[in-house]
Amino acid sequence: MDSAVKERLKEILGPDGFSDSLIDLISYAKDASEFKRRPDAAIWPKTTEQVSKVLELADREKIPVVPRGAGTSLAGLAVPEKGGLVMDLGRMNRILEINIVDRLAVVQPGVVYANLDKALSVQGFFFPPDPASGSVCTLGGNVATNAGGIKGAKYGTTKDYVLALEVVLPGGRILRTGSRCMKSVSGYDLTKLFVGSEGTLGVITEITLKISPRPPLNSTAMALFEDLEDAGKAVSDIMHSGIIPSALEIVDQQTLKAINQNTDLNLPEVEAILVAETDGYTKEETEFQLDKILRIFEKNKATSVKRAATKSEADALWTARKTAYGVMARINNNLFVEDLAVPMSNVSKMLRIIADLATKYDLKIPTVGHAGDGNLHPVISFDGTDPDEVRRVEEASAELFEKVLELGGTLTGEHGIGLAKARFMGQEHSDLSMAMMRAIKRVFDPNNILNPGKMALEQ
Ligand SMILES: Cc1cc2nc3c(=O)[nH]c(=O)nc-3n(C[C@H](O)[C@H](O)[C@H](O)COP(=O)(O)OP(=O)(O)OC[C@H]3O[C@@H](n4cnc5c(N)ncnc54)[C@H](O)[C@@H]3O)c2cc1C
């Protein structure tokens, strides 16, 4: 990047809004995935006008721009694959409006999920997607990745809550999409096009979100299954029972072993554990739902069922699920937190396939997942300095996603395509679908400056 461009960026953003120091370039070379590539500079805009001026300049000079929230992407979405500028939106972090009567919140993209959740909880409301990274990830990142979480089966994902956006397009034009209404079918849904677009179409500078009343009570239970198929059957029976749990999580045997090796929790190493939570406005309501789930656990041969009587007992039941990522990171030097979804009737089949792949490729692949919506996270831990192990990981990943698609699944339920899954896009989407996606990219970003190299949009 030539020095005249750097000077112009400093003029636009002010001296504290631009850096090309080595420490910043190294920091912005990575997100939470294993991918890395240094940018040429990092920038911190504070206003939509600054974002617009930067995108005007970058488009003219054909400089790549990668929008960035908190950099928690697990699939390389925020890595500047082609260098250029990383645009950190973290300073645009104001909650602009919470309007209970209209049931919406208007926020800047750098607001951290948990900060909005805290502000809403005071008023008895919440923004349900609840990603596990919620204490650090930003709402701009959540919209750009269509983030989900453990409440997905009951409350859906980010896309179900985005009403309107302000987006700056390459070249600097400022686009407003959607409306403040709960319903609108006025024209093409441009808002949804940006949800999950991974920073490849525009920079989101303002978000209007639908918010929901927060059910104040919940009930929790955990069941152990000696047989994976029984756990899978219990999941599909629950989802057909008319009860929709607010969370239904699965933890497999490999994960339980990893937890036992790294903690003193001493969990039974059964084939699967299911943790279920119900929510509502009265204890009768949450317990009625949980009773029905417990009967289904028992009918499907759960060997042990525990119902939490108190909040601390519920927290204890969640411990196995919540310690999972932490202990997996301790198994080996490197970690691919994979993300896939299958139709719910295929959850146990998918878990069995993952266990077989671990044996076939001699790898550790503990798996946890949101069983209630068929979204699983096999975690491949490996030693990246061992070329043979790296080769086995690549082969296992390729076979894993082949099997996912054979089961009618999808490459990603919530983490996105980014760099990690770009090579598989053509297997899930037809040539015509890919051509349409590339045509859309060209309409918004003809010079391919926004987050280039992602989602297989360039081939
Ligand atoms: C421990 C852990 C747990 C996680 N759990 C979950 C989970 O439960 N559910 C889930 O869905 N994900 C989860 N993730 C993944 C990640 O947190 C989400 O994808 C999150 O939405 C990313 O937000 P971010 O602010 O970190 O965005 P970043 O990682 O910085 O960016 C992600 C993508 O969004 C784009 N982007 C960011 N801001 C903007 C903007 N303003 N305009 C346009 N594009 C933008 C970037 O270019 C990039 O493509 C987890 C990650 C970790 C590390």
Coordinates of C-alpha atoms and ligand atoms in Angstrom, one line a residue:
M1 CA 0.0 0.0 0.0
D2 CA 1.6 3.2 -1.1
S3 CA 2.3 6.0 1.4
A4 CA -0.1 8.5 -0.3
V5 CA -3.0 6.1 0.5
K6 CA -1.8 5.7 4.1
E7 CA -1.7 9.5 4.5
R8 CA -5.2 9.8 3.1
L9 CA -6.5 7.1 5.5
K10 CA -4.9 9.0 8.4
E11 CA -6.7 12.2 7.2
I12 CA -10.0 10.3 7.1
L13 CA -9.7 8.5 10.4
G14 CA -7.5 10.7 12.5
P15 CA -4.1 9.7 13.9
D16 CA -5.6 7.1 16.3
G17 CA -7.7 5.5 13.6
F18 CA -4.9 4.0 11.5
S19 CA -1.9 1.7 12.3
D20 CA 0.6 -0.2 10.3
S21 CA 2.8 -1.1 13.3
L22 CA 4.0 -4.6 13.4
I23 CA 2.2 -5.5 16.6
D24 CA -1.2 -4.5 15.1
L25 CA -0.5 -6.3 11.8
I26 CA 0.3 -9.5 13.8
S27 CA -2.8 -9.1 16.0
Y28 CA -5.1 -8.6 13.0
A29 CA -3.5 -11.5 11.0
K30 CA -5.7 -14.0 12.9
D31 CA -9.2 -14.7 14.1
A32 CA -10.1 -17.7 16.4
S33 CA -9.4 -20.2 13.6
E34 CA -6.1 -21.7 12.5
F35 CA -5.8 -19.4 9.4
K36 CA -3.5 -16.4 9.3
R37 CA -2.3 -13.7 6.9
R38 CA -1.1 -10.2 7.8
P39 CA -3.0 -7.1 6.6
D40 CA -1.1 -4.0 5.3
A41 CA -2.8 -1.8 7.9
A42 CA -5.5 -1.8 10.5
I43 CA -8.1 0.9 10.8
W44 CA -10.7 1.9 13.4
P45 CA -13.6 4.1 12.0
K46 CA -15.9 5.8 14.5
T47 CA -18.6 7.0 12.1
T48 CA -20.6 5.8 9.0
E49 CA -19.1 8.8 7.1
Q50 CA -15.6 7.6 7.8
V51 CA -16.5 4.0 6.7
S52 CA -18.0 5.6 3.5
K53 CA -14.8 7.6 2.7
V54 CA -12.6 4.6 3.3
L55 CA -14.6 2.4 1.0
E56 CA -14.6 5.1 -1.7
L57 CA -10.8 5.3 -1.5
A58 CA -10.3 1.5 -1.3
D59 CA -12.6 0.9 -4.2
R60 CA -10.8 3.4 -6.3
E61 CA -7.4 2.0 -5.4
K62 CA -8.6 -1.6 -5.4
I63 CA -7.4 -2.3 -1.9
P64 CA -9.0 -5.2 0.0
V65 CA -11.0 -4.3 3.1
V66 CA -12.0 -6.9 5.7
P67 CA -14.6 -5.7 8.2
R68 CA -14.0 -7.1 11.7
G69 CA -15.9 -7.4 14.9
A70 CA -14.2 -9.2 17.8
G71 CA -12.3 -11.7 15.6
T72 CA -14.0 -14.8 17.1
S73 CA -14.7 -16.4 13.8
L74 CA -13.8 -20.1 13.9
A75 CA -13.7 -20.5 10.1
G76 CA -11.2 -17.8 9.0
L77 CA -13.9 -15.3 8.1
A78 CA -12.0 -12.3 9.5
V79 CA -8.6 -13.2 8.2
P80 CA -7.3 -10.8 5.6
E81 CA -6.6 -13.5 3.0
K82 CA -5.5 -11.0 0.3
G83 CA -3.8 -8.4 2.7
G84 CA -5.1 -4.8 2.5
L85 CA -7.0 -3.2 5.4
V86 CA -8.7 -4.8 8.4
M87 CA -11.5 -2.5 9.4
D88 CA -12.2 -3.0 13.2
L89 CA -15.7 -1.8 13.9
G90 CA -15.2 -2.0 17.7
R91 CA -15.3 1.7 18.3
M92 CA -18.8 2.0 16.8
N93 CA -20.2 0.4 19.9
R94 CA -23.2 2.4 21.0
I95 CA -26.7 1.1 21.7
L96 CA -28.7 3.8 20.0
E97 CA -32.2 2.9 21.0
I98 CA -34.2 0.3 23.0
N99 CA -37.9 0.6 22.2
I100 CA -40.1 -1.8 24.1
V101 CA -43.3 -0.6 22.6
D102 CA -42.0 -1.2 19.0
R103 CA -40.1 -4.3 20.3
L104 CA -36.8 -3.3 18.7
A105 CA -33.3 -2.2 19.5
V106 CA -31.1 -0.1 17.2
V107 CA -27.3 -0.7 17.6
Q108 CA -24.0 0.1 16.1
P109 CA -22.1 -3.0 14.8
G110 CA -19.4 -3.0 17.5
V111 CA -21.8 -3.5 20.4
V112 CA -20.8 -6.7 22.2
Y113 CA -23.7 -9.3 22.3
A114 CA -23.6 -9.5 26.1
N115 CA -23.8 -5.7 26.5
L116 CA -27.1 -5.6 24.6
D117 CA -28.3 -8.6 26.5
K118 CA -27.6 -6.9 29.8
A119 CA -29.3 -3.7 28.7
L120 CA -32.4 -5.6 27.5
S121 CA -32.6 -7.9 30.6
V122 CA -33.3 -4.8 32.9
Q123 CA -36.5 -4.4 30.9
G124 CA -37.4 -8.1 30.9
F125 CA -36.4 -8.6 27.2
F126 CA -33.7 -10.4 25.3
F127 CA -32.1 -10.9 21.9
P128 CA -32.3 -14.7 21.7
P129 CA -29.5 -16.1 19.4
D130 CA -27.1 -16.3 22.4
P131 CA -23.8 -17.5 20.8
A132 CA -21.4 -19.2 23.2
S133 CA -18.9 -16.4 22.4
G134 CA -21.5 -13.8 23.5
S135 CA -19.4 -12.2 26.1
V136 CA -17.0 -10.9 23.4
C137 CA -18.4 -11.2 19.9
T138 CA -20.1 -8.2 18.3
L139 CA -23.6 -7.7 16.8
G140 CA -22.1 -6.7 13.5
G141 CA -20.2 -10.0 13.5
N142 CA -23.4 -11.9 14.5
V143 CA -25.3 -10.4 11.6
A144 CA -22.5 -11.0 9.1
T145 CA -22.3 -14.6 10.2
N146 CA -26.0 -15.2 11.0
A147 CA -24.9 -16.4 14.4
G148 CA -26.9 -19.0 16.4
G149 CA -26.6 -20.7 19.7
I150 CA -28.1 -23.2 22.1
K151 CA -31.6 -21.6 21.9
G152 CA -31.8 -22.1 18.1
A153 CA -34.4 -24.8 18.0
K154 CA -36.9 -22.7 19.9
Y155 CA -35.9 -19.1 19.1
G156 CA -34.2 -19.4 15.7
T157 CA -31.0 -17.6 14.7
T158 CA -29.9 -14.0 14.1
K159 CA -31.7 -13.8 10.7
D160 CA -35.0 -14.2 12.4
Y161 CA -34.4 -10.9 14.3
V162 CA -32.8 -8.5 11.8
L163 CA -35.4 -5.9 10.7
A164 CA -33.3 -3.3 9.1
L165 CA -29.7 -2.4 8.3
E166 CA -27.5 0.5 7.3
V167 CA -24.7 -0.8 5.1
V168 CA -21.9 1.0 3.3
L169 CA -21.1 -0.4 -0.1
P170 CA -17.8 -0.5 -1.9
G171 CA -17.4 3.0 -3.5
G172 CA -18.9 4.6 -0.4
R173 CA -22.7 4.6 -1.1
I174 CA -24.8 4.2 2.0
L175 CA -27.7 1.8 1.7
R176 CA -30.6 1.5 4.1
T177 CA -32.6 -1.8 4.0
G178 CA -35.7 -3.0 5.7
S179 CA -38.0 -1.1 8.1
R180 CA -38.9 -0.8 11.8
C181 CA -42.0 -2.9 11.2
M182 CA -42.5 -6.4 12.5
K183 CA -43.8 -7.4 9.1
S184 CA -42.8 -6.1 5.6
V185 CA -42.9 -7.8 2.2
S186 CA -42.0 -4.7 0.3
G187 CA -39.6 -5.6 -2.5
Y188 CA -36.7 -8.0 -2.5
D189 CA -35.4 -8.7 1.1
L190 CA -32.1 -6.9 0.9
T191 CA -31.7 -7.1 4.6
K192 CA -31.6 -10.9 4.6
L193 CA -29.0 -10.8 1.8
F194 CA -26.5 -9.2 4.1
V195 CA -27.3 -11.6 7.0
G196 CA -24.6 -14.3 6.8
S197 CA -22.8 -12.5 3.9
E198 CA -19.5 -12.7 5.9
G199 CA -18.4 -9.1 5.1
T200 CA -18.3 -9.8 1.4
L201 CA -21.1 -7.4 0.2
G202 CA -20.9 -4.3 2.4
V203 CA -19.9 -2.9 5.8
I204 CA -22.8 -3.0 8.3
T205 CA -22.8 0.3 10.3
E206 CA -26.2 0.2 12.0
I207 CA -28.6 -2.7 12.9
T208 CA -32.3 -2.7 13.9
L209 CA -33.1 -5.9 15.8
K210 CA -36.4 -7.4 16.9
I211 CA -36.3 -8.2 20.6
S212 CA -38.3 -10.8 22.6
P213 CA -39.8 -10.9 26.1
R214 CA -37.4 -12.9 28.3
P215 CA -39.1 -16.0 29.9
P216 CA -38.0 -15.6 33.6
L217 CA -37.9 -19.3 34.6
N218 CA -36.4 -22.5 33.4
S219 CA -36.0 -26.1 34.3
T220 CA -33.1 -28.4 33.5
A221 CA -32.4 -32.1 33.3
M222 CA -29.7 -34.4 32.1
A223 CA -29.9 -38.0 30.8
L224 CA -27.2 -40.6 30.2
F225 CA -27.4 -43.0 27.2
E226 CA -25.3 -46.2 26.8
D227 CA -26.3 -46.3 23.1
L228 CA -25.9 -43.3 20.7
E229 CA -28.9 -44.4 18.7
D230 CA -31.2 -44.3 21.8
A231 CA -30.0 -40.7 22.4
G232 CA -30.7 -39.8 18.8
K233 CA -34.2 -41.4 19.0
A234 CA -34.9 -39.4 22.2
V235 CA -34.0 -36.2 20.4
S236 CA -36.4 -36.8 17.5
D237 CA -39.2 -38.0 19.9
I238 CA -38.8 -34.8 21.9
M239 CA -39.0 -32.6 18.7
H240 CA -42.1 -34.4 17.6
S241 CA -43.8 -34.2 21.1
G242 CA -45.1 -30.7 20.7
I243 CA -42.7 -29.5 23.4
I244 CA -39.8 -27.3 22.1
P245 CA -37.1 -27.2 24.7
S246 CA -35.2 -23.9 25.0
A247 CA -32.0 -25.9 24.8
L248 CA -31.3 -29.6 23.9
E249 CA -27.5 -30.3 23.9
I250 CA -25.6 -33.5 23.2
V251 CA -22.1 -34.4 24.5
D252 CA -20.5 -37.5 23.0
Q253 CA -18.2 -40.2 24.7
Q254 CA -15.0 -38.7 23.3
T255 CA -15.8 -35.4 24.9
L256 CA -16.7 -37.0 28.2
K257 CA -13.3 -38.8 28.1
A258 CA -11.5 -35.5 27.3
I259 CA -13.4 -33.8 30.2
N260 CA -12.4 -36.6 32.6
Q261 CA -8.8 -36.5 31.5
N262 CA -8.5 -32.8 32.1
T263 CA -10.9 -32.1 35.1
D264 CA -12.0 -33.8 38.3
L265 CA -15.6 -33.9 37.2
N266 CA -15.5 -37.7 36.9
L267 CA -18.4 -38.0 34.5
P268 CA -19.8 -41.4 33.4
E269 CA -18.2 -42.3 30.0
V270 CA -21.4 -43.3 28.3
E271 CA -22.0 -43.0 24.6
A272 CA -23.9 -39.8 24.9
I273 CA -25.3 -37.3 27.4
L274 CA -28.3 -35.1 26.6
V275 CA -28.9 -31.9 28.6
A276 CA -32.4 -30.3 28.2
E277 CA -33.8 -27.0 29.4
T278 CA -37.3 -25.7 29.2
D279 CA -38.4 -22.1 29.8
G280 CA -41.6 -20.2 30.6
Y281 CA -43.4 -17.8 32.9
T282 CA -44.4 -20.2 35.7
K283 CA -42.7 -23.2 37.4
E284 CA -45.8 -25.3 36.4
E285 CA -45.2 -24.4 32.7
T286 CA -41.4 -25.2 32.7
E287 CA -41.9 -28.4 34.8
F288 CA -44.8 -29.6 32.7
Q289 CA -42.6 -29.4 29.6
L290 CA -39.7 -31.0 31.4
D291 CA -41.9 -33.9 32.7
K292 CA -42.7 -34.8 29.1
I293 CA -39.1 -34.7 28.1
L294 CA -38.1 -36.9 31.0
R295 CA -40.7 -39.5 30.0
I296 CA -39.2 -39.5 26.5
F297 CA -35.7 -40.0 28.0
E298 CA -36.9 -43.0 30.0
K299 CA -38.8 -44.5 27.1
N300 CA -35.6 -44.4 25.0
K301 CA -33.6 -46.3 27.6
A302 CA -31.7 -43.5 29.3
T303 CA -29.7 -45.3 32.0
S304 CA -29.9 -42.3 34.4
V305 CA -31.9 -39.1 34.5
K306 CA -31.2 -36.2 36.8
R307 CA -33.5 -33.3 37.2
A308 CA -32.1 -30.1 38.8
A309 CA -34.0 -28.9 41.8
T310 CA -32.1 -25.6 42.2
K311 CA -30.2 -23.2 40.1
S312 CA -26.9 -24.5 41.3
E313 CA -27.9 -28.0 40.5
A314 CA -28.9 -26.8 37.0
D315 CA -25.5 -25.1 36.6
A316 CA -23.8 -28.4 37.7
L317 CA -25.7 -30.3 35.0
W318 CA -24.5 -27.8 32.4
T319 CA -20.9 -28.1 33.5
A320 CA -20.1 -31.1 31.1
R321 CA -21.4 -29.1 28.1
K322 CA -19.8 -25.8 29.1
T323 CA -16.3 -27.2 29.9
A324 CA -16.1 -29.0 26.6
Y325 CA -14.3 -26.4 24.4
G326 CA -11.9 -25.6 27.2
V327 CA -10.8 -29.2 27.7
M328 CA -10.6 -29.9 23.9
A329 CA -8.1 -27.1 23.5
R330 CA -5.9 -28.9 26.0
I331 CA -5.8 -32.2 24.1
N332 CA -3.3 -31.1 21.4
N333 CA -1.6 -28.0 19.9
N334 CA -4.1 -27.2 17.1
L335 CA -7.9 -27.3 16.9
F336 CA -10.5 -27.2 14.1
V337 CA -13.9 -26.5 15.7
E338 CA -16.0 -27.9 12.9
D339 CA -19.6 -26.9 12.4
L340 CA -22.2 -28.8 10.4
A341 CA -26.0 -29.5 10.5
V342 CA -28.0 -32.5 9.4
P343 CA -31.8 -33.1 9.4
M344 CA -32.6 -34.0 13.0
S345 CA -33.5 -37.6 12.2
N346 CA -29.9 -38.1 11.2
V347 CA -28.2 -36.7 14.4
S348 CA -27.2 -40.1 15.8
K349 CA -26.2 -41.4 12.4
M350 CA -23.9 -38.4 12.0
L351 CA -22.4 -38.9 15.5
R352 CA -21.7 -42.5 14.6
I353 CA -20.0 -41.5 11.3
I354 CA -17.8 -38.9 13.2
A355 CA -16.7 -41.6 15.7
D356 CA -15.9 -44.0 12.8
L357 CA -13.8 -41.3 11.0
A358 CA -11.9 -40.7 14.2
T359 CA -10.9 -44.4 14.3
K360 CA -10.2 -44.6 10.5
Y361 CA -7.9 -41.6 10.5
D362 CA -6.5 -42.2 14.0
L363 CA -7.6 -38.8 15.3
K364 CA -9.4 -37.4 18.3
I365 CA -12.7 -35.9 17.3
P366 CA -14.8 -35.2 20.4
T367 CA -18.2 -33.8 19.4
V368 CA -20.8 -31.6 21.1
G369 CA -23.8 -30.1 19.5
H370 CA -27.2 -28.4 19.5
A371 CA -29.2 -31.6 19.1
G372 CA -32.4 -29.7 19.0
D373 CA -31.6 -28.2 15.6
G374 CA -29.2 -30.9 14.2
N375 CA -26.2 -28.6 14.5
L376 CA -23.1 -30.5 15.6
H377 CA -19.5 -29.3 16.4
P378 CA -17.0 -32.1 15.9
V379 CA -13.7 -30.7 17.2
I380 CA -10.6 -32.1 15.5
S381 CA -7.6 -31.7 17.7
F382 CA -4.2 -32.3 16.1
D383 CA -0.5 -31.5 16.1
G384 CA 0.0 -29.0 13.3
T385 CA 3.8 -29.6 13.3
D386 CA 3.3 -33.3 12.3
P387 CA 2.8 -33.4 8.4
D388 CA 1.3 -36.9 8.5
E389 CA -1.3 -35.8 11.1
V390 CA -2.1 -32.7 9.1
R391 CA -2.7 -34.8 6.0
R392 CA -5.0 -37.2 8.0
V393 CA -7.0 -34.2 9.3
E394 CA -7.5 -32.8 5.8
E395 CA -8.6 -36.2 4.5
A396 CA -10.9 -36.8 7.5
S397 CA -12.5 -33.3 7.0
A398 CA -13.1 -33.9 3.3
E399 CA -14.8 -37.2 4.1
L400 CA -16.7 -35.7 6.9
F401 CA -18.3 -33.1 4.7
E402 CA -19.0 -35.6 2.0
K403 CA -21.0 -37.7 4.5
V404 CA -22.8 -34.6 5.8
L405 CA -24.0 -33.8 2.4
E406 CA -25.0 -37.4 1.7
L407 CA -27.2 -37.2 4.8
G408 CA -29.0 -34.2 3.4
G409 CA -27.0 -31.9 5.7
T410 CA -25.2 -28.5 5.2
L411 CA -21.6 -27.4 5.5
T412 CA -22.2 -25.0 8.3
G413 CA -25.0 -24.4 10.8
E414 CA -23.7 -21.2 12.3
H415 CA -19.9 -20.6 11.9
G416 CA -19.9 -19.7 8.2
I417 CA -17.9 -20.7 5.2
G418 CA -14.9 -18.3 5.3
L419 CA -11.7 -20.0 4.3
A420 CA -12.3 -23.2 6.1
K421 CA -15.2 -24.5 3.9
A422 CA -14.7 -22.6 0.7
R423 CA -13.3 -25.7 -1.0
F424 CA -16.5 -27.7 -0.3
M425 CA -19.0 -25.0 -1.6
G426 CA -19.3 -26.6 -5.1
Q427 CA -20.3 -29.9 -3.5
E428 CA -23.3 -28.4 -1.6
H429 CA -24.4 -25.8 -4.2
S430 CA -25.1 -26.5 -7.9
D431 CA -23.2 -24.6 -10.6
L432 CA -26.2 -22.4 -11.1
S433 CA -26.4 -21.5 -7.4
M434 CA -22.7 -20.7 -7.3
A435 CA -23.1 -18.6 -10.5
M436 CA -26.0 -16.7 -8.9
M437 CA -24.0 -16.0 -5.7
R438 CA -21.0 -14.8 -7.7
A439 CA -23.3 -12.5 -9.8
I440 CA -24.7 -11.0 -6.6
K441 CA -21.2 -10.4 -5.3
R442 CA -20.3 -8.6 -8.6
V443 CA -23.4 -6.3 -8.3
F444 CA -22.5 -5.1 -4.9
D445 CA -18.7 -5.3 -5.2
P446 CA -17.6 -5.2 -8.8
N447 CA -13.9 -4.7 -7.9
N448 CA -13.9 -7.5 -5.3
I449 CA -12.5 -5.4 -2.5
L450 CA -14.7 -6.7 0.3
N451 CA -13.3 -9.7 2.2
P452 CA -11.9 -11.2 -1.0
G453 CA -10.9 -14.9 -1.1
K454 CA -13.9 -16.1 1.0
M455 CA -16.9 -18.4 0.3
A456 CA -15.5 -19.6 -3.1
L457 CA -16.9 -16.4 -4.8
E458 CA -14.0 -15.9 -7.1
Q459 CA -13.6 -19.1 -9.1
Ligands
LIG1 C1 -15.4 -20.0 22.0 C2 -16.3 -19.7 20.8 C3 -17.6 -20.0 20.8 C4 -18.4 -19.7 19.7 N1 -19.7 -20.1 19.8 C5 -20.5 -19.7 18.8 C6 -21.9 -20.1 18.8 O1 -22.5 -20.6 19.8 N2 -22.7 -19.7 17.7 C7 -22.2 -19.1 16.7 O2 -22.9 -18.8 15.7 N3 -20.9 -18.8 16.6 C8 -20.0 -19.1 17.6 N4 -18.7 -18.8 17.5 C9 -18.2 -18.1 16.3 C10 -18.2 -16.6 16.4 O3 -18.2 -16.1 17.7 C11 -19.4 -16.0 15.6 O4 -19.3 -16.3 14.3 C12 -19.6 -14.5 15.8 O5 -20.8 -14.1 15.2 C13 -18.5 -13.6 15.2 O6 -18.6 -12.3 15.7 P1 -17.3 -11.4 15.8 O7 -17.7 -10.0 16.3 O8 -16.2 -12.0 16.5 O9 -16.9 -11.3 14.2 P2 -15.6 -11.5 13.5 O10 -15.0 -12.9 13.8 O11 -14.7 -10.4 13.7 O12 -16.1 -11.5 11.9 C14 -16.9 -12.5 11.5 C15 -17.3 -12.2 10.0 O13 -18.2 -11.1 10.1 C16 -17.8 -10.0 9.3 N5 -18.1 -8.8 9.9 C17 -17.9 -8.4 11.2 N6 -18.4 -7.2 11.5 C18 -19.0 -6.8 10.3 C19 -19.6 -5.6 9.9 N7 -19.9 -4.6 10.8 N8 -20.0 -5.5 8.6 C20 -19.9 -6.5 7.7 N9 -19.2 -7.6 8.1 C21 -18.8 -7.8 9.3 C22 -16.3 -10.2 9.1 O14 -15.8 -9.7 7.9 C23 -16.2 -11.7 9.1 O15 -16.5 -12.2 7.8 C24 -17.9 -19.1 18.6 C25 -16.5 -18.7 18.6 C26 -15.7 -19.0 19.7 C27 -14.3 -18.6 19.7

